[in-house]
CSV table of C-alpha atoms in Angstrom, one decimal:
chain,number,residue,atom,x,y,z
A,7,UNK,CA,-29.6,-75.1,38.6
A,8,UNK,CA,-29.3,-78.8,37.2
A,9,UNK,CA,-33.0,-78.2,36.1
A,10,UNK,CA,-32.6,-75.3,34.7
A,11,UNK,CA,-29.4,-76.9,32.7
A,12,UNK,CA,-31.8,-79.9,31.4
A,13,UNK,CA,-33.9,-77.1,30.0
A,14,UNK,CA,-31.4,-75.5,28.6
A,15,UNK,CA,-30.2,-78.7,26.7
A,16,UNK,CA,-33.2,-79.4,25.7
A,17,UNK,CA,-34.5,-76.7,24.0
A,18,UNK,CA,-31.1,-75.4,21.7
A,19,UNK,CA,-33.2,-73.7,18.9
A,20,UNK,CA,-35.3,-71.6,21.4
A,21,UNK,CA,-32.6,-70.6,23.6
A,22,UNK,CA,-31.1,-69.3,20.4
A,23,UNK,CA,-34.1,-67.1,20.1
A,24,UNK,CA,-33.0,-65.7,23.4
A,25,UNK,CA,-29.0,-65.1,22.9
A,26,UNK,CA,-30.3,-63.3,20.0
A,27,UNK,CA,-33.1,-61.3,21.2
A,28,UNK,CA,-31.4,-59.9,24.0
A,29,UNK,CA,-28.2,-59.2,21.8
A,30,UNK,CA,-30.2,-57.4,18.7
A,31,UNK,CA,-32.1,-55.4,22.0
A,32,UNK,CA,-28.6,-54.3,23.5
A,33,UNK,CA,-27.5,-53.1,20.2
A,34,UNK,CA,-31.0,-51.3,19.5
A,35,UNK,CA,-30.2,-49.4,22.8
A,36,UNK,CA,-26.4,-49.0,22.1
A,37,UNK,CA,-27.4,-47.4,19.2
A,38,UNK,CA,-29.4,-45.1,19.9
A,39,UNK,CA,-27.7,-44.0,23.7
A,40,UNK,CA,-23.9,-43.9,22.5
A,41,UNK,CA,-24.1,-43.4,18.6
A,42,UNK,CA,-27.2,-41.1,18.7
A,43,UNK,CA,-28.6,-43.8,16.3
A,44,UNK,CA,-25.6,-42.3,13.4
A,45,UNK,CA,-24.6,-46.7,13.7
A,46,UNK,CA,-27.9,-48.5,12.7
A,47,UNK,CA,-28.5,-51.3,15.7
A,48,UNK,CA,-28.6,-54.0,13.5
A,49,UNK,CA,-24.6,-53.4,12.0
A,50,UNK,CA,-24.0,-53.1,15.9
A,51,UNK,CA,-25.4,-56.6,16.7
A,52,UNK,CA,-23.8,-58.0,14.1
A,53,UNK,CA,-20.7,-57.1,15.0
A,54,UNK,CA,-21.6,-57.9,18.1
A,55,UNK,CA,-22.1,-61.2,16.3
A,56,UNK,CA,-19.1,-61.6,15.3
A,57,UNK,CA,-16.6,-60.8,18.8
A,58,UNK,CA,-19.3,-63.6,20.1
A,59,UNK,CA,-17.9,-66.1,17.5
A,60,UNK,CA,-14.5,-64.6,18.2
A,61,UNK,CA,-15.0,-65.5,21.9
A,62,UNK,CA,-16.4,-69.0,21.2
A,63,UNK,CA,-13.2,-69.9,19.1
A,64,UNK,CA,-10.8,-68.4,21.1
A,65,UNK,CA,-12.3,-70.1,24.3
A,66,UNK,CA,-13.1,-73.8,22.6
A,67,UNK,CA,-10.7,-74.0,19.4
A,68,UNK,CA,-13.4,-75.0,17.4
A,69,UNK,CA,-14.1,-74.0,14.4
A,70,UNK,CA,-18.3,-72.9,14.7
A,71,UNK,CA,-17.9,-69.4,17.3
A,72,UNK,CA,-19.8,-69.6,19.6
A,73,UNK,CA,-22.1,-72.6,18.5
A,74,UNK,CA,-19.0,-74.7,20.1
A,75,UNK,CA,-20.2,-74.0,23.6
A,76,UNK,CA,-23.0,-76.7,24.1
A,77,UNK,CA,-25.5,-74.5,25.9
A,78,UNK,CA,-25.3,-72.1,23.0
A,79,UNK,CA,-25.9,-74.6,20.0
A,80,UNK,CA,-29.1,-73.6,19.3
A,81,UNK,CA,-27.2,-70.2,17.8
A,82,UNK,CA,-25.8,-72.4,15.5
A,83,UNK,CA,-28.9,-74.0,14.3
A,84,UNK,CA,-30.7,-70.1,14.2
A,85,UNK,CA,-27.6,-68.8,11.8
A,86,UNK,CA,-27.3,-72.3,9.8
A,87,UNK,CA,-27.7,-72.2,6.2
A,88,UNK,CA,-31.3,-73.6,6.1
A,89,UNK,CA,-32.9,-70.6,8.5
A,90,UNK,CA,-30.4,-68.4,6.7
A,91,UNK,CA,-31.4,-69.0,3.1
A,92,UNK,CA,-34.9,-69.4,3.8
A,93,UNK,CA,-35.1,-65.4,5.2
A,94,UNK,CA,-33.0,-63.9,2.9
A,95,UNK,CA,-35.6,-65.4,-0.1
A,96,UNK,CA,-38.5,-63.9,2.3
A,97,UNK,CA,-36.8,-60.1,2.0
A,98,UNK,CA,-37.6,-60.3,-1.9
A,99,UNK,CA,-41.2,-59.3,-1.3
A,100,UNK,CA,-40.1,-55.9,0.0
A,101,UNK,CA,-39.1,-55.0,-3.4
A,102,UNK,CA,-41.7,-54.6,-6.0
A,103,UNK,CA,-41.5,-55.5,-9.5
A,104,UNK,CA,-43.9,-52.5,-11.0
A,105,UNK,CA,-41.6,-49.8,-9.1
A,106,UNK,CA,-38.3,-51.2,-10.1
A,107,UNK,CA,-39.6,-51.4,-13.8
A,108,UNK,CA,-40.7,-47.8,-13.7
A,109,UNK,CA,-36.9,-46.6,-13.1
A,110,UNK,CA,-36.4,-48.5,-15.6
A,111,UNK,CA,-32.6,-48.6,-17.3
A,112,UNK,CA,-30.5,-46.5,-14.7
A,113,UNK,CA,-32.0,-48.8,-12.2
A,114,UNK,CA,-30.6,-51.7,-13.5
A,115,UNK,CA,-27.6,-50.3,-14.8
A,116,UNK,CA,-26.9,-49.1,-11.2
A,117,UNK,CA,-27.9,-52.7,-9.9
A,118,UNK,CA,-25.1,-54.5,-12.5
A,119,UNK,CA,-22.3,-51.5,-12.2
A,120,UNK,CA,-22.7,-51.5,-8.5
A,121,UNK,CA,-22.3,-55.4,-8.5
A,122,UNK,CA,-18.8,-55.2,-10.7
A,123,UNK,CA,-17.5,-52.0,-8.5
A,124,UNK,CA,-18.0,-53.7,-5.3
A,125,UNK,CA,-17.1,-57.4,-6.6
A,126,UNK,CA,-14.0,-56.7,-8.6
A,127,UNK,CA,-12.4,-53.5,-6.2
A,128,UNK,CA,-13.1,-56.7,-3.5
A,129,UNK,CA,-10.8,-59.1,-5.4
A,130,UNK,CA,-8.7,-56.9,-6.5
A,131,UNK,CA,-7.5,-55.2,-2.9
A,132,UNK,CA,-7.6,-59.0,-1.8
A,133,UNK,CA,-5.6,-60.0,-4.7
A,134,UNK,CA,-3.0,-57.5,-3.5
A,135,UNK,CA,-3.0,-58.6,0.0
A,136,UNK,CA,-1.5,-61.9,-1.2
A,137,UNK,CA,-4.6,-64.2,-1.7
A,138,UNK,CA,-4.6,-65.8,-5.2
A,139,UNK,CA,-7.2,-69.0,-4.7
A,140,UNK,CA,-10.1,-68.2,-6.7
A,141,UNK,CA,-13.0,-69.3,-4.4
A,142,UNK,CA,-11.4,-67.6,-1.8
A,143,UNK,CA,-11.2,-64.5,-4.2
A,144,UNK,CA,-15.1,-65.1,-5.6
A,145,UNK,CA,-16.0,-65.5,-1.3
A,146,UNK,CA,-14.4,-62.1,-0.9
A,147,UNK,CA,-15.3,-60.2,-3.4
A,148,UNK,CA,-19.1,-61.8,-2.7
A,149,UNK,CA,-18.4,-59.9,0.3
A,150,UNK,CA,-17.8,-56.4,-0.3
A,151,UNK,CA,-20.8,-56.7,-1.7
A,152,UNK,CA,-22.9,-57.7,1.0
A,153,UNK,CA,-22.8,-59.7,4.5
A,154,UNK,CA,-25.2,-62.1,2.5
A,155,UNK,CA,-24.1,-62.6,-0.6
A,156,UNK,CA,-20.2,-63.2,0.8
A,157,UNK,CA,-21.6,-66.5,2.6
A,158,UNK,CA,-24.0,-67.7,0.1
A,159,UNK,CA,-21.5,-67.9,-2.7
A,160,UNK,CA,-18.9,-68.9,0.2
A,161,UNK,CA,-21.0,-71.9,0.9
A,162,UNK,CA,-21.5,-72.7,-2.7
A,163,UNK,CA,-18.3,-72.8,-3.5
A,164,UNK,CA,-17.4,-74.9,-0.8
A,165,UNK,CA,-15.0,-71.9,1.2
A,166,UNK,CA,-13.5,-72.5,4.4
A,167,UNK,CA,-15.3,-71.3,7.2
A,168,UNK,CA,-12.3,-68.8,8.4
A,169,UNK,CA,-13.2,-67.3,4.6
A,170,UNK,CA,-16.6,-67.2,5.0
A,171,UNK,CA,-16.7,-65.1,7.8
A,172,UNK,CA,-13.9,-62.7,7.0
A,173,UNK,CA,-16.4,-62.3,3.9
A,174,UNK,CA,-19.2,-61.3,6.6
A,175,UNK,CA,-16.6,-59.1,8.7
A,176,UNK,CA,-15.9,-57.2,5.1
A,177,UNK,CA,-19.6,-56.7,4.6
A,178,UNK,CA,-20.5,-55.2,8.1
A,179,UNK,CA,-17.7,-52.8,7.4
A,180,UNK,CA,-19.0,-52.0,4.2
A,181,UNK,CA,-22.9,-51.8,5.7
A,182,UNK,CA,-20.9,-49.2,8.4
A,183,UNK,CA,-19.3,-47.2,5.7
A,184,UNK,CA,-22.2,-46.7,3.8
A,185,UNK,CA,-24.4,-45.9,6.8
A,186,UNK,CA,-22.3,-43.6,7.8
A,187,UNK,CA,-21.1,-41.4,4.6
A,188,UNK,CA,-24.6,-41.4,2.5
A,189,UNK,CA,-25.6,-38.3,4.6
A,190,UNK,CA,-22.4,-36.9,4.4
A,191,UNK,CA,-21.3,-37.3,0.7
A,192,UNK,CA,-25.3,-36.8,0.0
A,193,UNK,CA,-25.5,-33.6,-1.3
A,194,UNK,CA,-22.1,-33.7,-3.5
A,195,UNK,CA,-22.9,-37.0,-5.4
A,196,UNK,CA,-25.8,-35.6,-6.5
A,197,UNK,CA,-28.6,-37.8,-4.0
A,198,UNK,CA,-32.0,-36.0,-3.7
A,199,UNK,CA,-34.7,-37.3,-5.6
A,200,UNK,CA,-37.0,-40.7,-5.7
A,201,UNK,CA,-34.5,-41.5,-8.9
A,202,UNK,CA,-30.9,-41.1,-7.5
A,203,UNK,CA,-31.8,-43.0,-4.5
A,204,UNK,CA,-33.0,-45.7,-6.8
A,205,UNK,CA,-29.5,-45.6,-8.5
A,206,UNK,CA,-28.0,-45.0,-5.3
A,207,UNK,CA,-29.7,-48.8,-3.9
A,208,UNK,CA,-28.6,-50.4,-6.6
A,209,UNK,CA,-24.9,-48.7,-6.7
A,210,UNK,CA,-24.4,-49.8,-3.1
A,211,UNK,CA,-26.4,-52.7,-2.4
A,212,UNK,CA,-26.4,-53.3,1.2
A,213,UNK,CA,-29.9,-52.9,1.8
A,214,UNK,CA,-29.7,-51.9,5.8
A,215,UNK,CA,-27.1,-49.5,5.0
A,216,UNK,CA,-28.6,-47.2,2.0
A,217,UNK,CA,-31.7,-47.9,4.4
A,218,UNK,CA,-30.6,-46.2,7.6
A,219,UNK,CA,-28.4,-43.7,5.1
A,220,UNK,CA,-31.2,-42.1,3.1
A,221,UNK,CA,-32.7,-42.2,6.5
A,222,UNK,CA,-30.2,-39.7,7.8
A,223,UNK,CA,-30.8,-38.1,4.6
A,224,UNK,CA,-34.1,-37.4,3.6
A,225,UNK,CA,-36.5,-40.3,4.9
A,226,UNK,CA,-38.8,-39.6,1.9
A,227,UNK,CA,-35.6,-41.5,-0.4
A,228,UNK,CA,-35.5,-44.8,1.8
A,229,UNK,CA,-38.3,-46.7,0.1
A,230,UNK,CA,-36.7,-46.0,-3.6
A,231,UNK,CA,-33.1,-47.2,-2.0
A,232,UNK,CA,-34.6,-50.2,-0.4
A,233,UNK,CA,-36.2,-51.5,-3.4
A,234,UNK,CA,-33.6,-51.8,-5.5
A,235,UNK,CA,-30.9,-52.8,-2.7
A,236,UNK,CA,-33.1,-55.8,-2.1
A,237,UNK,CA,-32.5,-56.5,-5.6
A,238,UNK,CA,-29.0,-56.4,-5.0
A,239,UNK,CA,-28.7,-59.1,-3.1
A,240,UNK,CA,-30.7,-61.6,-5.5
A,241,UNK,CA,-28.8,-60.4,-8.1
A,242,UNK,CA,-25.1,-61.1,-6.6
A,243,UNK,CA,-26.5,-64.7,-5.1
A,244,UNK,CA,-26.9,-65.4,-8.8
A,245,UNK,CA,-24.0,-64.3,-10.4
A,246,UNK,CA,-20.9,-64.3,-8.1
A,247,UNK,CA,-20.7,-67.8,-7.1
A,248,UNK,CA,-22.0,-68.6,-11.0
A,249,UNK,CA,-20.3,-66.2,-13.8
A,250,UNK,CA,-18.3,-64.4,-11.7
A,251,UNK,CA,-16.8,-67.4,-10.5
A,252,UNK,CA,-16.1,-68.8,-13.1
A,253,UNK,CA,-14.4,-65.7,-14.6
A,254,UNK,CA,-12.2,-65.5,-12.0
A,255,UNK,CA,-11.1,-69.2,-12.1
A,256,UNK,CA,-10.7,-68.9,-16.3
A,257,UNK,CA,-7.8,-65.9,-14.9
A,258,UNK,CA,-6.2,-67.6,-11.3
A,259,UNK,CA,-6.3,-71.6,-12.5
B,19,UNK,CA,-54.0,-68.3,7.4
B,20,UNK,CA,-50.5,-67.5,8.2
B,21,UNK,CA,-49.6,-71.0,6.8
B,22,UNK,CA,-50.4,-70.0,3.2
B,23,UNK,CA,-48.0,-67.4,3.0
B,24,UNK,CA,-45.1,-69.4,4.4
B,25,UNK,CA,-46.2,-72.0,1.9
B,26,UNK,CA,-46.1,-69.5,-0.7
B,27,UNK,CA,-42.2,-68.9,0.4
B,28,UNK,CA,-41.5,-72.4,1.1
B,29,UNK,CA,-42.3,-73.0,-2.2
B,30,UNK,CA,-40.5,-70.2,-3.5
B,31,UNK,CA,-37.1,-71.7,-2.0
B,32,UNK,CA,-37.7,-74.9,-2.2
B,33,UNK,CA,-38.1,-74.0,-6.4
B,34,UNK,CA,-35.0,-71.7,-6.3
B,35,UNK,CA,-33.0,-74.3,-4.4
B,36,UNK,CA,-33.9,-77.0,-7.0
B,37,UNK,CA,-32.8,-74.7,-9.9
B,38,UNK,CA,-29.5,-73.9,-7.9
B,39,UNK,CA,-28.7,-77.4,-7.9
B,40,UNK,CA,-29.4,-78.4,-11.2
B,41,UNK,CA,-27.5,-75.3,-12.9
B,42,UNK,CA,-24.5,-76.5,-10.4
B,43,UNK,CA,-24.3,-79.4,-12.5
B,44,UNK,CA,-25.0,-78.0,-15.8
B,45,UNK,CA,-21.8,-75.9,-15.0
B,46,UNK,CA,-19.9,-78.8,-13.5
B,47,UNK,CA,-19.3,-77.3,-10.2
B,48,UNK,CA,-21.4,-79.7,-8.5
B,49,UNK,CA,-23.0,-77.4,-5.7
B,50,UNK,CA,-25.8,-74.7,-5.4
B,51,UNK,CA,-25.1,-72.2,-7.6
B,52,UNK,CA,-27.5,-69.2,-7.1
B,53,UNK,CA,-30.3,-71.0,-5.7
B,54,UNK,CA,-30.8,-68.6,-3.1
B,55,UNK,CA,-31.3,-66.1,-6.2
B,56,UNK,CA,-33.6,-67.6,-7.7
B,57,UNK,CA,-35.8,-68.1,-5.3
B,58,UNK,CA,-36.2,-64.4,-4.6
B,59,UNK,CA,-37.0,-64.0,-8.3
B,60,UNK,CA,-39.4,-66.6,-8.1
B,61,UNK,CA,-41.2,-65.3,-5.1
B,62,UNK,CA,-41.1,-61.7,-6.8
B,63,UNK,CA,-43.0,-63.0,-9.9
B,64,UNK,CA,-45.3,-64.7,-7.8
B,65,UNK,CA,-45.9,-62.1,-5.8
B,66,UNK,CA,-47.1,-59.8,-8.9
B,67,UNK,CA,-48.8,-62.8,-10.3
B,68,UNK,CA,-51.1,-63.1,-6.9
B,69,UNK,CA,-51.6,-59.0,-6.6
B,70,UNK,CA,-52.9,-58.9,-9.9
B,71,UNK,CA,-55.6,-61.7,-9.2
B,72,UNK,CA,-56.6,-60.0,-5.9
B,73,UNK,CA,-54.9,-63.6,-3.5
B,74,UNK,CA,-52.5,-61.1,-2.1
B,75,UNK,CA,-54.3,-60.4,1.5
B,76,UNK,CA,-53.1,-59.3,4.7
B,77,UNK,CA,-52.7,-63.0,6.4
B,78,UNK,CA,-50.9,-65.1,3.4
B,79,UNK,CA,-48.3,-61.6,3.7
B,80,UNK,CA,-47.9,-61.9,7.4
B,81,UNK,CA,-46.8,-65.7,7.1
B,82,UNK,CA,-43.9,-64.2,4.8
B,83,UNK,CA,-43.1,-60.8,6.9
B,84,UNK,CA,-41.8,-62.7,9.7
B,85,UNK,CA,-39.6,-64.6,7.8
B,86,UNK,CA,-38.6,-60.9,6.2
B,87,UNK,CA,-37.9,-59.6,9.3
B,88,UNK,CA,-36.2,-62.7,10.9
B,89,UNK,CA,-33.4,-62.0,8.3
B,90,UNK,CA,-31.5,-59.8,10.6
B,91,UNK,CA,-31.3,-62.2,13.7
B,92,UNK,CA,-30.9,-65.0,11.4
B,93,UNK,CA,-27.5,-63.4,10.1
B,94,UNK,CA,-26.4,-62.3,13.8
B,95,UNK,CA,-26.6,-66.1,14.4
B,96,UNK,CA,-24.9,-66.6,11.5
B,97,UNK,CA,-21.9,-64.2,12.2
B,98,UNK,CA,-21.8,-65.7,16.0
B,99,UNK,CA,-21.3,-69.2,14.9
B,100,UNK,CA,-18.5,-68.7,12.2
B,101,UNK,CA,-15.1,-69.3,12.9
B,102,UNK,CA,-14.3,-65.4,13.3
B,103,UNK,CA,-11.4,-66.0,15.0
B,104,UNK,CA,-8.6,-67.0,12.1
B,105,UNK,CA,-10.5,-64.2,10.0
B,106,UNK,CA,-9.4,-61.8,12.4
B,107,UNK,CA,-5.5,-62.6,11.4
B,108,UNK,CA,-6.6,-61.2,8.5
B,109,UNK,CA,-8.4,-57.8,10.1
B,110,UNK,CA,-7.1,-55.3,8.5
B,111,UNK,CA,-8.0,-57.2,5.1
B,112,UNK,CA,-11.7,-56.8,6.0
B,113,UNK,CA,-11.9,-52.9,6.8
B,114,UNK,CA,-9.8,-52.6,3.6
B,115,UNK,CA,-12.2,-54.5,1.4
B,116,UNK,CA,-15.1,-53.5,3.3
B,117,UNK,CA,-14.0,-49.4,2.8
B,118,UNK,CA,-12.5,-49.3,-0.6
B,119,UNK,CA,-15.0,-50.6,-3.1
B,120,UNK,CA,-17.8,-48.1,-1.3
B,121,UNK,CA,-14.6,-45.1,-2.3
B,122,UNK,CA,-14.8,-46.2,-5.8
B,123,UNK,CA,-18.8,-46.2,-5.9
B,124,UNK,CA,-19.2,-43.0,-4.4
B,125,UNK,CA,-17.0,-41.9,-7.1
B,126,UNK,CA,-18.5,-43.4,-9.5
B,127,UNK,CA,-21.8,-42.2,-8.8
B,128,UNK,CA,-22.2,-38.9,-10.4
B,129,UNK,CA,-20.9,-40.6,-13.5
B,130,UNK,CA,-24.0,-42.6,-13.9
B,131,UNK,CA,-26.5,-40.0,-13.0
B,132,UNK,CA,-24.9,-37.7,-15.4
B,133,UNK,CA,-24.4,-40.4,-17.8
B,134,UNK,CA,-28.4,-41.0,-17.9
B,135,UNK,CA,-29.4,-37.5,-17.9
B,136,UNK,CA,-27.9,-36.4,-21.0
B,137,UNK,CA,-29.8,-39.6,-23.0
């Protein structure tokens, strides 16, 4: 046991591997076994994700989830900003540039309107709630929309860490929602052809949502979705913590 | 070789990053602002640039891909080792923002379609 603890101590970043592996695995099976795969796994292990981070704060006070336990550090190096920022840049060569530029306008109108909808609805609702700081606003309206671009522009702006991940919390919910009601709003909004489901990526953004939606769909739409989700992201790590930040502090300060 | 694709990336970020940090302090925030962003647009453009001059092969895209499809564990770490639990004070905040902006775009939707099939 004591060996297996040096080995343990010694080797954080690859232990995180583990924790992680067997979690996203779980969630795969969870998925598919008690949600008939309707709940994509990786939302599941994310949220999974984040009762893990509940349970390392409630048990050590701390302030880093689950990272605060000393045999599970290595999680913290895995999900620190370096690893983080570094995979999200490798997702942009899913999308391509020729196919995005062939649907032309209504895919980048979609891309910009979806980014204001999902950005300004998010302040707003928070706004409401009683929150009037404006890089706590700019973190949650990053948020809603998505888990990514909430803690990029959190962590740009310099939010606190309770912020940050209430911004991740609001985009799993969001990645959820979307996952779930694409096939059943589908038909109504209009959502059958290469085109829609470009404007439909680029309305909602969250890449693994409008993925695992269309899927339910019509799995012929998912590549169209997925490339201009992917923009999505880019797009809102550019402009929320930048103009959209700086919008909102020209109104709150 | 693997190696030349994750150079390709690391390049890629490490450009974005550097951009990030210099328009922080054009706009007097003093932090990143969008490097992440840029980066992705700069790997984009070189990844057109490369497929039009044939460099684009099966290895150099491998050494990106696993990056690609690290993203998802990478943000499961991320979400474990945040401080989840003060957000949670604030739960019902989340599923509000989380389900009402996707209300409004649903709405919205139809809108645009229509709006770009009558021009």
């Amino acid at each position: 046991m004591e060996e297996l603890l040096k080995v343990v101590d010694k080797n954080g970043l690859i232990v995180g591997f583990f924790c992680i592996g067997v979690l996203a695995f779980g969630s795969e099976i969870l998925s598919k076994k008690f949600f008939q795969g309707k709940i994509p796994g990786s939302a599941i292990a994310i949220f999974l994700g984040l009762v893990l981070g509940y349970l390392g704060g409630l048990f050590t006070g701390g302030s880093k989830g689950i990272a605060d336990i000393p045999i599970f550090q290595g999680i913290g190096t895995l999900g620190g900003s370096m690893f983080r920022d570094f995979a999200i840049v490798a997702t942009a060569m899913g999308a391509s540039y020729v196919l995005v530029k062939k649907s032309g306008l209504l895919g980048f109108a979609s891309l910009l309107f979806g980014i204001l909808i999902f950005f300004f609805s998010g302040v707003a609702v928070a706004y409401m709630w009683g929150i009037s700081d404006p890089i706590s606003l700019c973190t949650i309206g990053a948020g809603a929309c998505t888990y990514i671009v909430g803690p990029v522009t959190g962590a740009a702006l310099g939010a606190d860490s309770d912020i940050i991940a209430l911004s991740i919390a609001i985009g799993v919910v969001k990645t959820i929602a979307v996952t779930i009601f694409t096939p059943v709003f589908a038909k109504k909004i209009g959502l059958k052809s290469p085109g829609s489901a470009m404007a439909y990526g680029g309305i909602m953004g969250t890449s693994s949502g409008v993925a695992a939606g269309l899927a339910a769909t019509d799995p012929k739409l998912v590549p169209y979705g997925a490339v201009t989700a992917t923009f999505y992201t880019g797009l809102g790590c550019l402009i929320c913590p930048s103009l959209f930040y700086l919008v909102l502090e020209f109104i709150f300060s | 070789m693997f190696i030349y694709g994750l150079a390709l990336l690391s390049f890629s970020y490490l450009l974005g990053q550097w951009l990030g940090e210099i328009l922080g302090k054009l706009i007097g925030i003093n932090s990143n602002v969008g490097g992440v962003g840029f980066a992705m647009i700069i790997l984009m453009l070189l990844k057109e640039l490369f497929e039009r001059k044939g460099w684009w092969n099966t290895e150099l895209i491998l050494g990106i891909n696993f990056w690609n499809k690290m993203y998802i564990p990478v943000v499961i770490a991320m979400a474990a080792s945040l401080n989840v639990q003060s957000a949670v004070s604030s739960g019902l905040l989340a599923v509000l923002v989380g389900l009402i902006p996707v209300a409004f775009a649903f709405i919205f939707f139809p809108f645009l379609l229509r709006f770009f099939k009558e021009i």
